[in-house]
C-alpha cells in the first residue's frame, strides 16, 4: 500500500466516524456505560469509544455493543494508543521462562492458526487460566507427545 492509498484509507475511516450510524452506536455505548470511563470510572473527562477487538471488514456501526467500550481520554491513550507495556510484559515473561526466538515463532504460529471461537478477551483469560493450572500444564505436553507418536505411526495425516 503506498502513501496515497494509506491517506485515502485513513480519510475514509475518519469519514466513517462522522457517519450518523456510528454516532448512534457511539451514543448507545455511552448510555450503556452510564457516561463513565469503564477503566478509572471518571465521569468528568471526555470519553472515547474504541473497539475491544477488531472485526475484519466490519464498519464501525456494525460492531456489536459488547465489542465496544468507554474509556476516558487518558485511559484511552494508555490502553489503546500506547500498548507496548503489555507487549513488553509478554516478551519479558517469555524470556524469563527461557523461551527464545524460535519458540516465540512457534507460539506466534499457533496463535495465527487459532479459530476465533470467542472474543480475544475471553480467549486470553481462558489461556491465562489454562497456563496457571497445574493439571493442564501436565496434560498439554502429555497430549502433545501422544499426538507426535500417532503422527510418527502415520495415524494422523
Ligand atoms: Zn479513565
XYZ file of N, CA and C and ligand atoms in Angstrom:
472
model
N 0.852 -1.194 0.000
C 0.000 0.000 0.000
C 0.896 1.255 0.000
N 0.718 2.143 -0.965
C 1.540 3.356 -0.986
C 0.935 4.440 -0.086
N 1.675 5.553 0.046
C 1.251 6.607 0.970
C -0.118 7.174 0.583
N -0.321 7.349 -0.747
C -1.590 7.908 -1.235
C -2.757 7.004 -0.834
N -2.570 5.686 -1.053
C -3.627 4.734 -0.689
C -3.877 4.760 0.812
N -2.761 4.868 1.569
C -2.888 4.934 3.029
C -3.703 6.152 3.429
N -3.369 7.295 2.824
C -4.092 8.535 3.126
C -5.578 8.397 2.803
N -5.861 7.802 1.610
C -7.266 7.610 1.227
C -7.992 6.741 2.235
N -7.316 5.661 2.655
C -7.935 4.736 3.603
C -8.226 5.441 4.918
N -7.252 6.267 5.372
C -7.434 6.991 6.631
C -8.586 7.982 6.526
N -8.630 8.693 5.407
C -9.700 9.655 5.197
C -11.047 8.937 5.256
N -11.103 7.812 4.549
C -12.353 7.059 4.528
C -12.766 6.665 5.947
N -11.772 6.208 6.745
C -12.092 5.767 8.096
C -12.588 6.937 8.937
N -11.919 8.099 8.825
C -12.371 9.249 9.629
C -13.749 9.718 9.150
N -14.038 9.543 7.853
C -15.387 9.854 7.359
C -16.410 8.922 7.995
N -16.021 7.660 8.120
C -16.935 6.678 8.720
C -17.305 7.069 10.149
N -16.333 7.669 10.858
C -16.611 8.064 12.241
C -17.569 9.253 12.316
N -17.769 9.928 11.177
C -18.745 11.024 11.158
C -20.120 10.522 10.726
N -20.182 9.277 10.305
C -21.430 8.700 9.804
C -22.483 8.661 10.924
N -23.713 9.079 10.642
C -24.759 9.072 11.682
C -24.991 7.686 12.286
N -24.755 6.626 11.482
C -24.946 5.273 12.036
C -23.947 5.012 13.167
N -22.695 5.500 12.982
C -21.692 5.340 14.042
C -22.024 6.245 15.221
N -22.444 7.473 14.940
C -22.793 8.416 16.012
C -23.872 7.823 16.922
N -24.824 7.113 16.288
C -25.911 6.492 17.045
C -25.394 5.372 17.949
N -24.537 4.514 17.364
C -23.963 3.401 18.134
C -23.134 3.951 19.296
N -22.352 4.994 18.997
C -21.481 5.610 19.983
C -22.293 6.117 21.188
N -23.393 6.792 20.897
C -24.258 7.304 21.967
C -24.827 6.162 22.807
N -25.205 5.073 22.111
C -25.756 3.921 22.806
C -24.719 3.345 23.781
N -23.442 3.283 23.334
C -22.370 2.759 24.194
C -22.194 3.672 25.410
N -22.202 4.986 25.181
C -22.100 5.936 26.304
C -23.235 5.715 27.303
N -24.451 5.541 26.768
C -25.612 5.339 27.649
C -25.476 4.050 28.443
N -25.118 2.954 27.736
C -24.953 1.652 28.412
C -23.918 1.753 29.531
N -22.853 2.505 29.268
C -21.771 2.625 30.251
C -21.991 3.817 31.193
N -23.202 4.379 31.147
C -23.607 5.481 32.020
C -22.632 6.653 32.002
N -22.104 6.949 30.811
C -21.218 8.107 30.606
C -20.064 8.111 31.595
N -19.527 6.908 31.850
C -18.451 6.751 32.832
C -17.307 5.962 32.213
N -16.083 6.388 32.449
C -14.921 5.622 31.988
C -14.976 4.239 32.628
N -14.892 3.203 31.804
C -15.017 1.832 32.305
C -13.713 1.320 32.913
N -12.669 2.165 32.899
C -11.391 1.745 33.477
C -11.145 2.448 34.812
N -11.267 3.792 34.823
C -10.994 4.518 36.079
C -12.265 5.137 36.677
N -13.404 4.938 35.993
C -14.717 5.410 36.461
C -14.834 6.930 36.558
N -13.987 7.618 35.812
C -14.055 9.077 35.713
C -15.341 9.466 34.984
N -16.034 10.484 35.496
C -17.263 10.941 34.848
C -17.129 12.367 34.320
N -15.939 12.936 34.499
C -15.740 14.338 34.119
C -15.081 14.472 32.745
N -14.097 13.609 32.469
C -13.289 13.767 31.252
C -14.051 13.357 30.000
N -13.507 13.792 28.864
C -14.105 13.419 27.588
C -13.953 11.913 27.379
N -14.991 11.287 26.818
C -14.981 9.834 26.656
C -14.745 9.434 25.202
N -14.205 8.252 25.020
C -13.950 7.694 23.688
C -14.690 6.370 23.568
N -14.842 5.891 22.326
C -15.436 4.557 22.134
C -14.543 3.721 21.211
N -13.516 3.112 21.770
C -12.670 2.238 20.934
C -13.238 0.819 20.878
N -12.688 0.019 19.958
C -13.046 -1.403 19.884
C -12.270 -2.144 20.947
N -12.895 -3.151 21.534
C -12.152 -4.033 22.435
C -11.331 -4.991 21.572
N -11.844 -5.305 20.373
C -11.122 -6.152 19.426
C -11.606 -5.808 18.025
N -10.779 -6.132 17.038
C -11.113 -5.789 15.663
C -11.884 -6.902 14.978
N -12.837 -6.526 14.194
C -13.571 -7.475 13.368
C -13.304 -7.071 11.927
N -12.630 -7.958 11.213
C -12.200 -7.613 9.871
C -13.382 -7.348 8.941
N -13.256 -6.271 8.166
C -14.252 -5.963 7.142
C -15.539 -5.353 7.661
N -15.649 -5.126 8.971
C -16.875 -4.543 9.524
C -16.759 -3.030 9.597
N -17.857 -2.344 9.333
C -17.892 -0.905 9.542
C -18.104 -0.653 11.031
N -17.640 0.518 11.514
C -17.740 0.765 12.963
C -19.144 0.529 13.528
N -20.168 0.918 12.772
C -21.545 0.790 13.280
C -22.057 -0.643 13.248
N -21.305 -1.559 12.604
C -21.718 -2.969 12.563
C -21.169 -3.758 13.749
N -20.327 -3.109 14.563
C -19.770 -3.809 15.718
C -20.862 -4.068 16.754
N -20.856 -5.261 17.365
C -21.815 -5.491 18.451
C -21.430 -4.626 19.654
N -22.406 -4.253 20.448
C -22.138 -3.371 21.599
C -21.082 -3.957 22.526
N -21.098 -5.294 22.670
C -20.134 -5.916 23.597
C -18.686 -5.777 23.106
N -18.492 -5.396 21.840
C -17.130 -5.218 21.304
C -16.627 -3.794 21.499
N -17.490 -2.942 22.071
C -17.138 -1.530 22.247
C -17.128 -1.186 23.727
N -16.326 -0.190 24.085
C -16.271 0.194 25.491
C -16.029 1.694 25.616
N -16.091 2.194 26.829
C -15.993 3.630 27.082
C -14.848 3.969 28.025
N -13.665 4.257 27.509
C -12.618 4.796 28.373
C -12.594 6.328 28.297
N -12.039 6.991 29.316
C -11.819 8.425 29.216
C -10.585 8.631 28.330
N -10.331 9.874 27.983
C -9.234 10.169 27.057
C -7.879 9.642 27.589
N -7.652 9.838 28.890
C -6.371 9.428 29.497
C -6.225 7.897 29.433
N -7.260 7.175 29.837
C -7.204 5.706 29.810
C -7.103 5.208 28.374
N -7.777 5.886 27.458
C -7.713 5.502 26.042
C -6.280 5.587 25.536
N -5.599 6.681 25.895
C -4.208 6.854 25.458
C -3.333 5.746 26.031
N -3.538 5.442 27.320
C -2.711 4.426 27.968
C -2.950 3.022 27.430
N -4.230 2.685 27.209
C -4.549 1.296 26.867
C -4.592 1.037 25.363
N -4.976 2.045 24.580
C -5.169 1.789 23.145
C -4.064 2.382 22.275
N -3.577 3.550 22.659
C -2.604 4.198 21.784
C -1.172 3.848 22.143
N -0.911 3.542 23.409
C 0.456 3.189 23.826
C 0.472 1.822 24.489
N 0.156 0.773 23.726
C 0.067 -0.537 24.373
C 1.384 -1.271 24.579
N 2.578 -0.680 24.282
C 3.789 -1.501 24.389
C 4.023 -2.075 25.784
N 3.370 -1.520 26.793
C 3.540 -2.068 28.139
C 3.166 -3.556 28.176
N 2.025 -3.886 27.558
C 1.584 -5.282 27.517
C 2.512 -6.116 26.645
N 2.955 -5.550 25.531
C 3.885 -6.284 24.658
C 5.178 -6.587 25.405
N 5.696 -5.581 26.128
C 6.924 -5.797 26.895
C 6.713 -6.848 27.976
N 5.576 -6.797 28.634
C 5.283 -7.761 29.701
C 5.270 -9.179 29.127
N 4.663 -9.337 27.952
C 4.601 -10.654 27.308
C 6.002 -11.137 26.949
N 6.799 -10.274 26.331
C 8.160 -10.651 25.936
C 9.021 -10.967 27.159
N 8.853 -10.149 28.218
C 9.632 -10.361 29.440
C 9.282 -11.722 30.051
N 7.981 -12.033 30.093
C 7.551 -13.308 30.672
C 8.099 -14.475 29.862
N 8.088 -14.355 28.536
C 8.603 -15.434 27.684
C 10.100 -15.638 27.924
N 10.829 -14.518 28.010
C 12.284 -14.619 28.225
C 12.603 -15.200 29.590
N 11.839 -14.790 30.611
C 12.077 -15.304 31.952
C 11.892 -16.814 32.020
N 10.989 -17.315 31.164
C 10.757 -18.766 31.132
C 11.650 -19.449 30.110
N 12.650 -18.712 29.617
C 13.648 -19.244 28.680
C 13.068 -19.656 27.333
N 12.040 -18.925 26.887
C 11.580 -19.095 25.513
C 12.453 -18.186 24.657
N 13.021 -18.711 23.587
C 13.833 -17.888 22.701
C 13.116 -17.700 21.365
N 13.788 -16.954 20.456
C 13.123 -16.534 19.219
C 12.346 -17.651 18.488
N 12.966 -18.839 18.237
C 12.208 -19.870 17.507
C 10.966 -20.321 18.283
N 11.062 -20.305 19.635
C 9.911 -20.694 20.461
C 8.814 -19.644 20.331
N 9.250 -18.380 20.318
C 8.285 -17.287 20.130
C 7.586 -17.435 18.796
N 8.347 -17.864 17.770
C 7.752 -18.056 16.445
C 6.727 -19.190 16.488
N 7.040 -20.280 17.214
C 6.086 -21.390 17.336
C 4.795 -20.915 17.990
N 4.939 -20.125 19.066
C 3.750 -19.605 19.748
C 2.953 -18.700 18.817
N 3.682 -17.836 18.067
C 3.013 -16.925 17.136
C 2.281 -17.714 16.049
N 2.914 -18.784 15.539
C 2.269 -19.613 14.510
C 0.997 -20.243 15.063
N 1.088 -20.725 16.307
C -0.086 -21.336 16.943
C -1.232 -20.345 17.074
N -0.908 -19.144 17.543
C -1.949 -18.106 17.684
C -2.537 -17.778 16.309
N -1.654 -17.725 15.280
C -2.112 -17.428 13.919
C -3.088 -18.462 13.385
N -2.968 -19.714 13.862
C -3.840 -20.792 13.360
C -5.086 -20.989 14.221
N -5.190 -20.220 15.322
C -6.341 -20.384 16.214
C -7.637 -20.039 15.507
N -8.668 -20.814 15.803
C -10.000 -20.486 15.312
C -10.601 -19.435 16.236
N -11.355 -18.497 15.692
C -11.967 -17.482 16.546
C -13.296 -18.010 17.084
N -13.228 -18.609 18.273
C -14.431 -19.189 18.872
C -15.104 -18.202 19.832
N -14.285 -17.343 20.434
C -14.796 -16.354 21.388
C -14.058 -15.043 21.156
N -14.423 -14.026 21.891
C -13.718 -12.750 21.767
C -12.293 -12.934 22.293
N -11.322 -12.179 21.763
C -9.936 -12.292 22.238
C -9.837 -12.117 23.755
N -10.708 -11.280 24.319
C -10.715 -11.057 25.771
C -10.978 -12.366 26.519
N -11.978 -13.118 26.045
C -12.329 -14.397 26.670
C -11.205 -15.404 26.445
N -10.698 -15.473 25.214
C -9.638 -16.430 24.881
C -8.390 -16.149 25.726
N -8.007 -14.863 25.841
C -6.813 -14.512 26.615
C -6.987 -14.920 28.076
N -8.168 -14.669 28.643
C -8.419 -15.051 30.041
C -8.404 -16.561 30.199
N -8.978 -17.274 29.215
C -9.008 -18.744 29.276
C -7.583 -19.298 29.220
N -6.743 -18.718 28.356
C -5.354 -19.188 28.270
C -4.586 -18.858 29.538
N -4.848 -17.708 30.113
C -4.196 -17.359 31.376
C -4.525 -18.420 32.421
N -5.809 -18.755 32.482
C -6.258 -19.768 33.442
C -5.588 -21.112 33.154
N -5.571 -21.500 31.860
C -5.000 -22.792 31.476
C -3.510 -22.853 31.815
N -2.799 -21.767 31.525
C -1.350 -21.761 31.742
C -0.974 -21.806 33.215
N -1.873 -21.326 34.097
C -1.540 -21.339 35.520
C -2.153 -22.526 36.251
N -2.864 -23.406 35.519
C -3.494 -24.565 36.140
C -2.568 -25.784 36.012
N -2.064 -26.317 37.158
C -1.070 -27.394 37.098
C -1.515 -28.610 36.278
N -2.779 -29.044 36.409
C -3.219 -30.241 35.666
C -3.061 -30.020 34.163
N -3.374 -28.805 33.711
C -3.285 -28.517 32.277
C -1.824 -28.412 31.848
N -0.977 -27.876 32.737
C 0.455 -27.799 32.432
C 1.030 -29.199 32.194
N 0.506 -30.204 32.912
C 0.979 -31.582 32.724
C 0.273 -32.254 31.558
N -1.013 -32.014 31.470
C -1.819 -32.674 30.446
C -1.386 -32.278 29.032
N -1.081 -30.995 28.818
C -0.800 -30.500 27.473
C 0.431 -31.152 26.830
N 1.604 -31.191 27.516
C 2.743 -31.873 26.886
C 2.493 -33.371 26.695
N 1.785 -34.005 27.670
C 1.461 -35.433 27.511
C 0.656 -35.637 26.233
N -0.335 -34.800 26.048
C -1.211 -34.874 24.875
C -0.408 -34.593 23.599
N 0.526 -33.664 23.704
C 1.384 -33.311 22.556
C 2.246 -34.506 22.150
N 2.898 -35.155 23.145
C 3.754 -36.306 22.829
C 2.929 -37.449 22.248
N 1.732 -37.638 22.779
C 0.832 -38.667 22.261
C 0.502 -38.373 20.783
N 0.200 -37.123 20.495
C -0.100 -36.705 19.119
C 1.091 -36.933 18.192
N 2.298 -36.616 18.691
C 3.509 -36.800 17.880
C 3.741 -38.284 17.583
N 3.489 -39.144 18.613
C 3.653 -40.597 18.435
C 2.703 -41.108 17.359
N 1.444 -40.649 17.433
C 0.441 -41.084 16.460
C 0.834 -40.611 15.060
N 1.364 -39.408 15.007
C 1.782 -38.861 13.713
C 2.903 -39.713 13.125
N 3.871 -40.114 14.011
C 5.012 -40.918 13.579
C 4.546 -42.287 13.067
N 3.465 -42.777 13.689
C 2.926 -44.076 13.258
C 2.076 -43.949 11.996
N 1.870 -42.700 11.587
C 1.097 -42.461 10.365
C -0.410 -42.504 10.581
N -0.816 -42.377 11.852
C -2.266 -42.405 12.147
C -2.932 -41.066 11.865
N -2.116 -40.028 11.811
C -2.662 -38.685 11.572
C -2.063 -38.167 10.262
N -2.861 -37.638 9.377
C -2.322 -37.159 8.092
C -1.307 -36.034 8.263
Zn -10.370 6.619 32.659
